[in-house]
């Protein structure tokens, strides 16, 4: 019996030791979780390159590629004592939430990227979050503006989710302040794109901040073409301005039809209007007394050396003036670069840590500091169009 007891005690001791070693191994693996770089630093692009948001996705892809080309030309990203070049892995999420989630899984599990730029839209980005979080790989969206995008349902921050743009509540509130203080508008009509959280979120923020009277609040859907019935009704109301948050495709038509109906009141909108196509759709002469909030202004960038160099490079590469979404995407890549260099590591968890600590980052769209909710704190601009051309810029902090 004594011999059997000794053997049992020995087996138990070995079992305890193996559990201890297993515990150490687990602790070690958890400290090195996420994806690591190889000979290159793989950065994924989960982007709307086809589908309804392809126009924004293509602009962002151009900004991303321009940033990577410049970084690689200078030798790459400094990691420790050496430099590593970026290898882009670009995948199309087709402006589909389901596909965006699938693309996220492919990028982090199959391609083993250490960071992702995109998606462009809040809905696609939100669909990708579970797969990004599970793999411990950070993503930076250039343009997901919903206030809750970087937050869990509990209100806690999403550890691996960041954005380069400001959120809708800031944008909508800024527009309301501008309408009141700069345009002196006491009576406003609101036209909202209620087919997405983008339009409804902006309207909610505007109404919360605006101190005047909302004399009319109407809605429209993505893809609508005829706004004459709404505008005819507004023509007979005394309005000092129209607030119309949405995308250039519909807002361009609203501007055109409003002016044709004889409505000369200022039309104020959001960054979804920050595209040259707005004036093409509206007609240059109609695109007058039109304003929109934007994180990037070609005129404001005259005093920003980083922006002026970016604009020159973009013009040389693509033969046109750089749009807002290209600028935001360009900054997104450089934010990842800054995070890697700050942490001295291209491990995906370390990159997330570096992004969360980003302060006074000098980018194309201004000086950025990431707050506790992973939102950028930076200047917002309001551009004024006259005959389809930016004639004035208002900077708001």
PDB file of C-alpha atoms in Angstrom, residues 198-395:
ATOM      1  CA  UNK A 198     -25.542  58.686 -41.335  1.00  0.00           C
ATOM      2  CA  UNK A 199     -28.363  61.057 -42.255  1.00  0.00           C
ATOM      3  CA  UNK A 200     -30.541  60.389 -39.215  1.00  0.00           C
ATOM      4  CA  UNK A 201     -27.600  60.725 -36.816  1.00  0.00           C
ATOM      5  CA  UNK A 202     -26.565  64.076 -38.266  1.00  0.00           C
ATOM      6  CA  UNK A 203     -30.120  65.394 -38.077  1.00  0.00           C
ATOM      7  CA  UNK A 204     -30.467  64.292 -34.454  1.00  0.00           C
ATOM      8  CA  UNK A 205     -27.246  66.112 -33.509  1.00  0.00           C
ATOM      9  CA  UNK A 206     -28.260  69.219 -35.450  1.00  0.00           C
ATOM     10  CA  UNK A 207     -31.677  69.427 -33.792  1.00  0.00           C
ATOM     11  CA  UNK A 208     -30.158  68.964 -30.352  1.00  0.00           C
ATOM     12  CA  UNK A 209     -27.777  71.897 -30.865  1.00  0.00           C
ATOM     13  CA  UNK A 210     -29.903  74.267 -32.964  1.00  0.00           C
ATOM     14  CA  UNK A 211     -31.558  77.069 -30.986  1.00  0.00           C
ATOM     15  CA  UNK A 212     -33.833  78.454 -33.717  1.00  0.00           C
ATOM     16  CA  UNK A 213     -37.128  77.135 -35.105  1.00  0.00           C
ATOM     17  CA  UNK A 214     -37.354  74.039 -37.302  1.00  0.00           C
ATOM     18  CA  UNK A 215     -40.291  74.984 -39.541  1.00  0.00           C
ATOM     19  CA  UNK A 216     -40.281  71.774 -41.561  1.00  0.00           C
ATOM     20  CA  UNK A 217     -38.606  68.364 -41.228  1.00  0.00           C
ATOM     21  CA  UNK A 218     -38.866  66.071 -44.278  1.00  0.00           C
ATOM     22  CA  UNK A 219     -37.141  62.819 -45.247  1.00  0.00           C
ATOM     23  CA  UNK A 220     -35.946  61.113 -48.420  1.00  0.00           C
ATOM     24  CA  UNK A 221     -34.340  57.824 -49.411  1.00  0.00           C
ATOM     25  CA  UNK A 222     -31.061  56.910 -51.061  1.00  0.00           C
ATOM     26  CA  UNK A 223     -31.678  56.757 -54.799  1.00  0.00           C
ATOM     27  CA  UNK A 224     -34.525  59.296 -54.842  1.00  0.00           C
ATOM     28  CA  UNK A 225     -34.444  61.583 -57.894  1.00  0.00           C
ATOM     29  CA  UNK A 226     -37.453  63.902 -57.643  1.00  0.00           C
ATOM     30  CA  UNK A 227     -37.610  66.327 -54.691  1.00  0.00           C
ATOM     31  CA  UNK A 228     -39.919  68.883 -56.304  1.00  0.00           C
ATOM     32  CA  UNK A 229     -42.948  68.142 -54.109  1.00  0.00           C
ATOM     33  CA  UNK A 230     -40.946  68.705 -50.912  1.00  0.00           C
ATOM     34  CA  UNK A 231     -39.238  71.809 -52.251  1.00  0.00           C
ATOM     35  CA  UNK A 232     -42.475  73.352 -53.557  1.00  0.00           C
ATOM     36  CA  UNK A 233     -43.938  73.062 -50.053  1.00  0.00           C
ATOM     37  CA  UNK A 234     -40.819  74.708 -48.580  1.00  0.00           C
ATOM     38  CA  UNK A 235     -40.962  77.577 -51.042  1.00  0.00           C
ATOM     39  CA  UNK A 236     -44.103  78.875 -49.387  1.00  0.00           C
ATOM     40  CA  UNK A 237     -42.598  78.794 -45.904  1.00  0.00           C
ATOM     41  CA  UNK A 238     -40.368  81.499 -44.511  1.00  0.00           C
ATOM     42  CA  UNK A 239     -36.984  79.806 -44.142  1.00  0.00           C
ATOM     43  CA  UNK A 240     -33.532  81.270 -43.553  1.00  0.00           C
ATOM     44  CA  UNK A 241     -31.617  78.067 -44.409  1.00  0.00           C
ATOM     45  CA  UNK A 242     -32.000  74.403 -45.319  1.00  0.00           C
ATOM     46  CA  UNK A 243     -30.060  71.681 -43.486  1.00  0.00           C
ATOM     47  CA  UNK A 244     -29.725  68.617 -45.728  1.00  0.00           C
ATOM     48  CA  UNK A 245     -27.298  65.973 -44.416  1.00  0.00           C
ATOM     49  CA  UNK A 246     -26.608  63.224 -46.935  1.00  0.00           C
ATOM     50  CA  UNK A 247     -24.457  62.186 -49.887  1.00  0.00           C
ATOM     51  CA  UNK A 248     -23.637  64.197 -53.003  1.00  0.00           C
ATOM     52  CA  UNK A 249     -25.734  61.959 -55.286  1.00  0.00           C
ATOM     53  CA  UNK A 250     -29.027  63.034 -53.692  1.00  0.00           C
ATOM     54  CA  UNK A 251     -27.976  66.416 -52.264  1.00  0.00           C
ATOM     55  CA  UNK A 252     -26.717  67.501 -55.695  1.00  0.00           C
ATOM     56  CA  UNK A 253     -30.217  66.980 -57.060  1.00  0.00           C
ATOM     57  CA  UNK A 254     -31.779  68.758 -54.078  1.00  0.00           C
ATOM     58  CA  UNK A 255     -29.547  71.780 -54.689  1.00  0.00           C
ATOM     59  CA  UNK A 256     -30.368  71.777 -58.399  1.00  0.00           C
ATOM     60  CA  UNK A 257     -34.130  71.444 -57.943  1.00  0.00           C
ATOM     61  CA  UNK A 258     -34.233  73.946 -55.062  1.00  0.00           C
ATOM     62  CA  UNK A 259     -32.549  76.621 -57.152  1.00  0.00           C
ATOM     63  CA  UNK A 260     -34.763  75.839 -60.143  1.00  0.00           C
ATOM     64  CA  UNK A 261     -37.779  76.266 -57.842  1.00  0.00           C
ATOM     65  CA  UNK A 262     -36.549  79.728 -56.896  1.00  0.00           C
ATOM     66  CA  UNK A 263     -35.302  78.836 -53.402  1.00  0.00           C
ATOM     67  CA  UNK A 264     -32.207  80.957 -52.783  1.00  0.00           C
ATOM     68  CA  UNK A 265     -31.742  80.180 -49.073  1.00  0.00           C
ATOM     69  CA  UNK A 266     -28.362  78.750 -47.972  1.00  0.00           C
ATOM     70  CA  UNK A 267     -28.192  74.956 -48.155  1.00  0.00           C
ATOM     71  CA  UNK A 268     -25.995  73.407 -45.472  1.00  0.00           C
ATOM     72  CA  UNK A 269     -24.905  69.771 -45.373  1.00  0.00           C
ATOM     73  CA  UNK A 270     -22.261  67.282 -44.320  1.00  0.00           C
ATOM     74  CA  UNK A 271     -19.020  65.665 -45.481  1.00  0.00           C
ATOM     75  CA  UNK A 272     -20.946  63.355 -47.809  1.00  0.00           C
ATOM     76  CA  UNK A 273     -21.180  66.427 -50.070  1.00  0.00           C
ATOM     77  CA  UNK A 274     -17.420  66.958 -50.157  1.00  0.00           C
ATOM     78  CA  UNK A 275     -16.931  65.789 -53.713  1.00  0.00           C
ATOM     79  CA  UNK A 276     -16.613  67.580 -57.050  1.00  0.00           C
ATOM     80  CA  UNK A 277     -19.522  65.479 -58.339  1.00  0.00           C
ATOM     81  CA  UNK A 278     -21.893  67.581 -56.228  1.00  0.00           C
ATOM     82  CA  UNK A 279     -21.396  70.618 -58.486  1.00  0.00           C
ATOM     83  CA  UNK A 280     -21.579  68.417 -61.598  1.00  0.00           C
ATOM     84  CA  UNK A 281     -24.978  67.075 -60.533  1.00  0.00           C
ATOM     85  CA  UNK A 282     -26.344  70.403 -59.266  1.00  0.00           C
ATOM     86  CA  UNK A 283     -24.919  72.536 -62.051  1.00  0.00           C
ATOM     87  CA  UNK A 284     -22.180  75.022 -61.235  1.00  0.00           C
ATOM     88  CA  UNK A 285     -24.387  78.103 -61.124  1.00  0.00           C
ATOM     89  CA  UNK A 286     -26.857  76.320 -58.828  1.00  0.00           C
ATOM     90  CA  UNK A 287     -24.088  75.246 -56.437  1.00  0.00           C
ATOM     91  CA  UNK A 288     -23.894  78.714 -54.880  1.00  0.00           C
ATOM     92  CA  UNK A 289     -24.562  79.627 -51.255  1.00  0.00           C
ATOM     93  CA  UNK A 290     -23.972  75.963 -50.411  1.00  0.00           C
ATOM     94  CA  UNK A 291     -22.017  74.869 -47.314  1.00  0.00           C
ATOM     95  CA  UNK A 292     -20.860  71.571 -45.832  1.00  0.00           C
ATOM     96  CA  UNK A 293     -18.780  70.334 -42.906  1.00  0.00           C
ATOM     97  CA  UNK A 294     -15.561  68.549 -43.852  1.00  0.00           C
ATOM     98  CA  UNK A 295     -12.408  67.273 -42.130  1.00  0.00           C
ATOM     99  CA  UNK A 296     -10.259  68.372 -45.072  1.00  0.00           C
ATOM    100  CA  UNK A 297     -10.262  71.591 -47.074  1.00  0.00           C
ATOM    101  CA  UNK A 298      -8.020  72.309 -50.032  1.00  0.00           C
ATOM    102  CA  UNK A 299      -7.961  76.003 -49.091  1.00  0.00           C
ATOM    103  CA  UNK A 300      -7.293  75.421 -45.391  1.00  0.00           C
ATOM    104  CA  UNK A 301      -4.399  73.152 -46.346  1.00  0.00           C
ATOM    105  CA  UNK A 302      -2.479  76.120 -47.738  1.00  0.00           C
ATOM    106  CA  UNK A 303      -0.990  76.565 -44.260  1.00  0.00           C
ATOM    107  CA  UNK A 304      -0.422  72.820 -43.739  1.00  0.00           C
ATOM    108  CA  UNK A 305       2.859  71.561 -45.267  1.00  0.00           C
ATOM    109  CA  UNK A 306       1.841  67.910 -44.923  1.00  0.00           C
ATOM    110  CA  UNK A 307      -1.397  68.627 -46.789  1.00  0.00           C
ATOM    111  CA  UNK A 308       0.229  70.667 -49.542  1.00  0.00           C
ATOM    112  CA  UNK A 309       2.757  67.885 -50.252  1.00  0.00           C
ATOM    113  CA  UNK A 310      -0.051  65.331 -50.303  1.00  0.00           C
ATOM    114  CA  UNK A 311      -2.093  67.435 -52.714  1.00  0.00           C
ATOM    115  CA  UNK A 312       0.849  67.827 -55.086  1.00  0.00           C
ATOM    116  CA  UNK A 313       1.572  64.091 -55.011  1.00  0.00           C
ATOM    117  CA  UNK A 314      -2.103  63.240 -55.549  1.00  0.00           C
ATOM    118  CA  UNK A 315      -2.377  65.641 -58.486  1.00  0.00           C
ATOM    119  CA  UNK A 316       0.752  64.175 -60.088  1.00  0.00           C
ATOM    120  CA  UNK A 317      -0.487  60.606 -59.636  1.00  0.00           C
ATOM    121  CA  UNK A 318      -4.200  60.904 -60.431  1.00  0.00           C
ATOM    122  CA  UNK A 319      -4.445  64.183 -62.368  1.00  0.00           C
ATOM    123  CA  UNK A 320      -7.102  65.754 -60.157  1.00  0.00           C
ATOM    124  CA  UNK A 321      -7.562  67.611 -56.884  1.00  0.00           C
ATOM    125  CA  UNK A 322      -7.447  65.324 -53.869  1.00  0.00           C
ATOM    126  CA  UNK A 323     -10.904  64.601 -52.398  1.00  0.00           C
ATOM    127  CA  UNK A 324     -11.623  64.484 -48.664  1.00  0.00           C
ATOM    128  CA  UNK A 325     -11.901  60.702 -48.482  1.00  0.00           C
ATOM    129  CA  UNK A 326      -8.505  60.164 -50.105  1.00  0.00           C
ATOM    130  CA  UNK A 327      -6.972  62.514 -47.536  1.00  0.00           C
ATOM    131  CA  UNK A 328      -8.587  60.667 -44.620  1.00  0.00           C
ATOM    132  CA  UNK A 329      -7.433  57.296 -45.958  1.00  0.00           C
ATOM    133  CA  UNK A 330      -3.905  58.633 -46.462  1.00  0.00           C
ATOM    134  CA  UNK A 331      -3.879  59.768 -42.828  1.00  0.00           C
ATOM    135  CA  UNK A 332      -5.187  56.362 -41.697  1.00  0.00           C
ATOM    136  CA  UNK A 333      -2.077  54.641 -43.091  1.00  0.00           C
ATOM    137  CA  UNK A 334       0.226  57.172 -41.478  1.00  0.00           C
ATOM    138  CA  UNK A 335      -1.587  56.770 -38.149  1.00  0.00           C
ATOM    139  CA  UNK A 336      -0.730  53.058 -38.269  1.00  0.00           C
ATOM    140  CA  UNK A 337       2.865  53.906 -39.154  1.00  0.00           C
ATOM    141  CA  UNK A 338       3.093  56.334 -36.207  1.00  0.00           C
ATOM    142  CA  UNK A 339       1.670  53.688 -33.855  1.00  0.00           C
ATOM    143  CA  UNK A 340       4.214  51.081 -34.982  1.00  0.00           C
ATOM    144  CA  UNK A 341       7.127  53.466 -34.577  1.00  0.00           C
ATOM    145  CA  UNK A 342       5.881  54.636 -31.190  1.00  0.00           C
ATOM    146  CA  UNK A 343       5.658  51.090 -29.853  1.00  0.00           C
ATOM    147  CA  UNK A 344       8.755  49.847 -31.661  1.00  0.00           C
ATOM    148  CA  UNK A 345       6.722  46.829 -32.753  1.00  0.00           C
ATOM    149  CA  UNK A 346       4.495  45.756 -35.641  1.00  0.00           C
ATOM    150  CA  UNK A 347       2.636  43.170 -33.566  1.00  0.00           C
ATOM    151  CA  UNK A 348      -1.075  43.866 -34.050  1.00  0.00           C
ATOM    152  CA  UNK A 349      -1.832  44.235 -30.312  1.00  0.00           C
ATOM    153  CA  UNK A 350       1.037  46.695 -29.937  1.00  0.00           C
ATOM    154  CA  UNK A 351      -0.232  48.679 -32.936  1.00  0.00           C
ATOM    155  CA  UNK A 352      -3.616  49.009 -31.213  1.00  0.00           C
ATOM    156  CA  UNK A 353      -1.839  50.229 -28.076  1.00  0.00           C
ATOM    157  CA  UNK A 354       0.076  52.781 -30.143  1.00  0.00           C
ATOM    158  CA  UNK A 355      -3.055  54.042 -31.892  1.00  0.00           C
ATOM    159  CA  UNK A 356      -4.793  54.537 -28.543  1.00  0.00           C
ATOM    160  CA  UNK A 357      -1.853  56.686 -27.372  1.00  0.00           C
ATOM    161  CA  UNK A 358      -1.582  58.791 -30.538  1.00  0.00           C
ATOM    162  CA  UNK A 359      -1.131  62.473 -29.690  1.00  0.00           C
ATOM    163  CA  UNK A 360      -0.512  65.547 -31.858  1.00  0.00           C
ATOM    164  CA  UNK A 361      -0.222  63.458 -35.017  1.00  0.00           C
ATOM    165  CA  UNK A 362       0.513  65.847 -37.901  1.00  0.00           C
ATOM    166  CA  UNK A 363      -1.627  64.665 -40.799  1.00  0.00           C
ATOM    167  CA  UNK A 364      -3.125  65.895 -44.027  1.00  0.00           C
ATOM    168  CA  UNK A 365      -6.467  66.535 -42.328  1.00  0.00           C
ATOM    169  CA  UNK A 366      -4.922  68.395 -39.401  1.00  0.00           C
ATOM    170  CA  UNK A 367      -3.295  67.688 -36.050  1.00  0.00           C
ATOM    171  CA  UNK A 368      -4.941  64.679 -34.428  1.00  0.00           C
ATOM    172  CA  UNK A 369      -5.063  63.285 -30.900  1.00  0.00           C
ATOM    173  CA  UNK A 370      -6.993  60.060 -30.255  1.00  0.00           C
ATOM    174  CA  UNK A 371      -9.339  60.329 -27.263  1.00  0.00           C
ATOM    175  CA  UNK A 372     -10.428  57.611 -24.799  1.00  0.00           C
ATOM    176  CA  UNK A 373     -13.214  56.495 -27.126  1.00  0.00           C
ATOM    177  CA  UNK A 374     -10.793  56.153 -30.068  1.00  0.00           C
ATOM    178  CA  UNK A 375     -12.125  59.231 -31.821  1.00  0.00           C
ATOM    179  CA  UNK A 376      -9.842  61.912 -33.300  1.00  0.00           C
ATOM    180  CA  UNK A 377      -9.794  65.350 -31.751  1.00  0.00           C
ATOM    181  CA  UNK A 378      -9.047  67.830 -34.533  1.00  0.00           C
ATOM    182  CA  UNK A 379     -10.263  70.904 -36.360  1.00  0.00           C
ATOM    183  CA  UNK A 380     -13.409  70.762 -38.476  1.00  0.00           C
ATOM    184  CA  UNK A 381     -13.840  72.971 -41.539  1.00  0.00           C
ATOM    185  CA  UNK A 382     -16.904  74.286 -43.338  1.00  0.00           C
ATOM    186  CA  UNK A 383     -16.496  74.960 -47.040  1.00  0.00           C
ATOM    187  CA  UNK A 384     -18.633  77.415 -48.978  1.00  0.00           C
ATOM    188  CA  UNK A 385     -19.379  76.819 -52.649  1.00  0.00           C
ATOM    189  CA  UNK A 386     -19.914  79.639 -55.141  1.00  0.00           C
ATOM    190  CA  UNK A 387     -20.606  78.611 -58.736  1.00  0.00           C
ATOM    191  CA  UNK A 388     -19.505  75.094 -57.859  1.00  0.00           C
ATOM    192  CA  UNK A 389     -16.097  76.157 -56.530  1.00  0.00           C
ATOM    193  CA  UNK A 390     -14.888  76.464 -52.933  1.00  0.00           C
ATOM    194  CA  UNK A 391     -14.856  80.214 -52.339  1.00  0.00           C
ATOM    195  CA  UNK A 392     -14.400  80.375 -48.575  1.00  0.00           C
ATOM    196  CA  UNK A 393     -13.470  78.179 -45.634  1.00  0.00           C
ATOM    197  CA  UNK A 394     -14.559  78.509 -42.018  1.00  0.00           C
ATOM    198  CA  UNK A 395     -12.466  76.658 -39.432  1.00  0.00           C
TER     199      UNK A 395
END
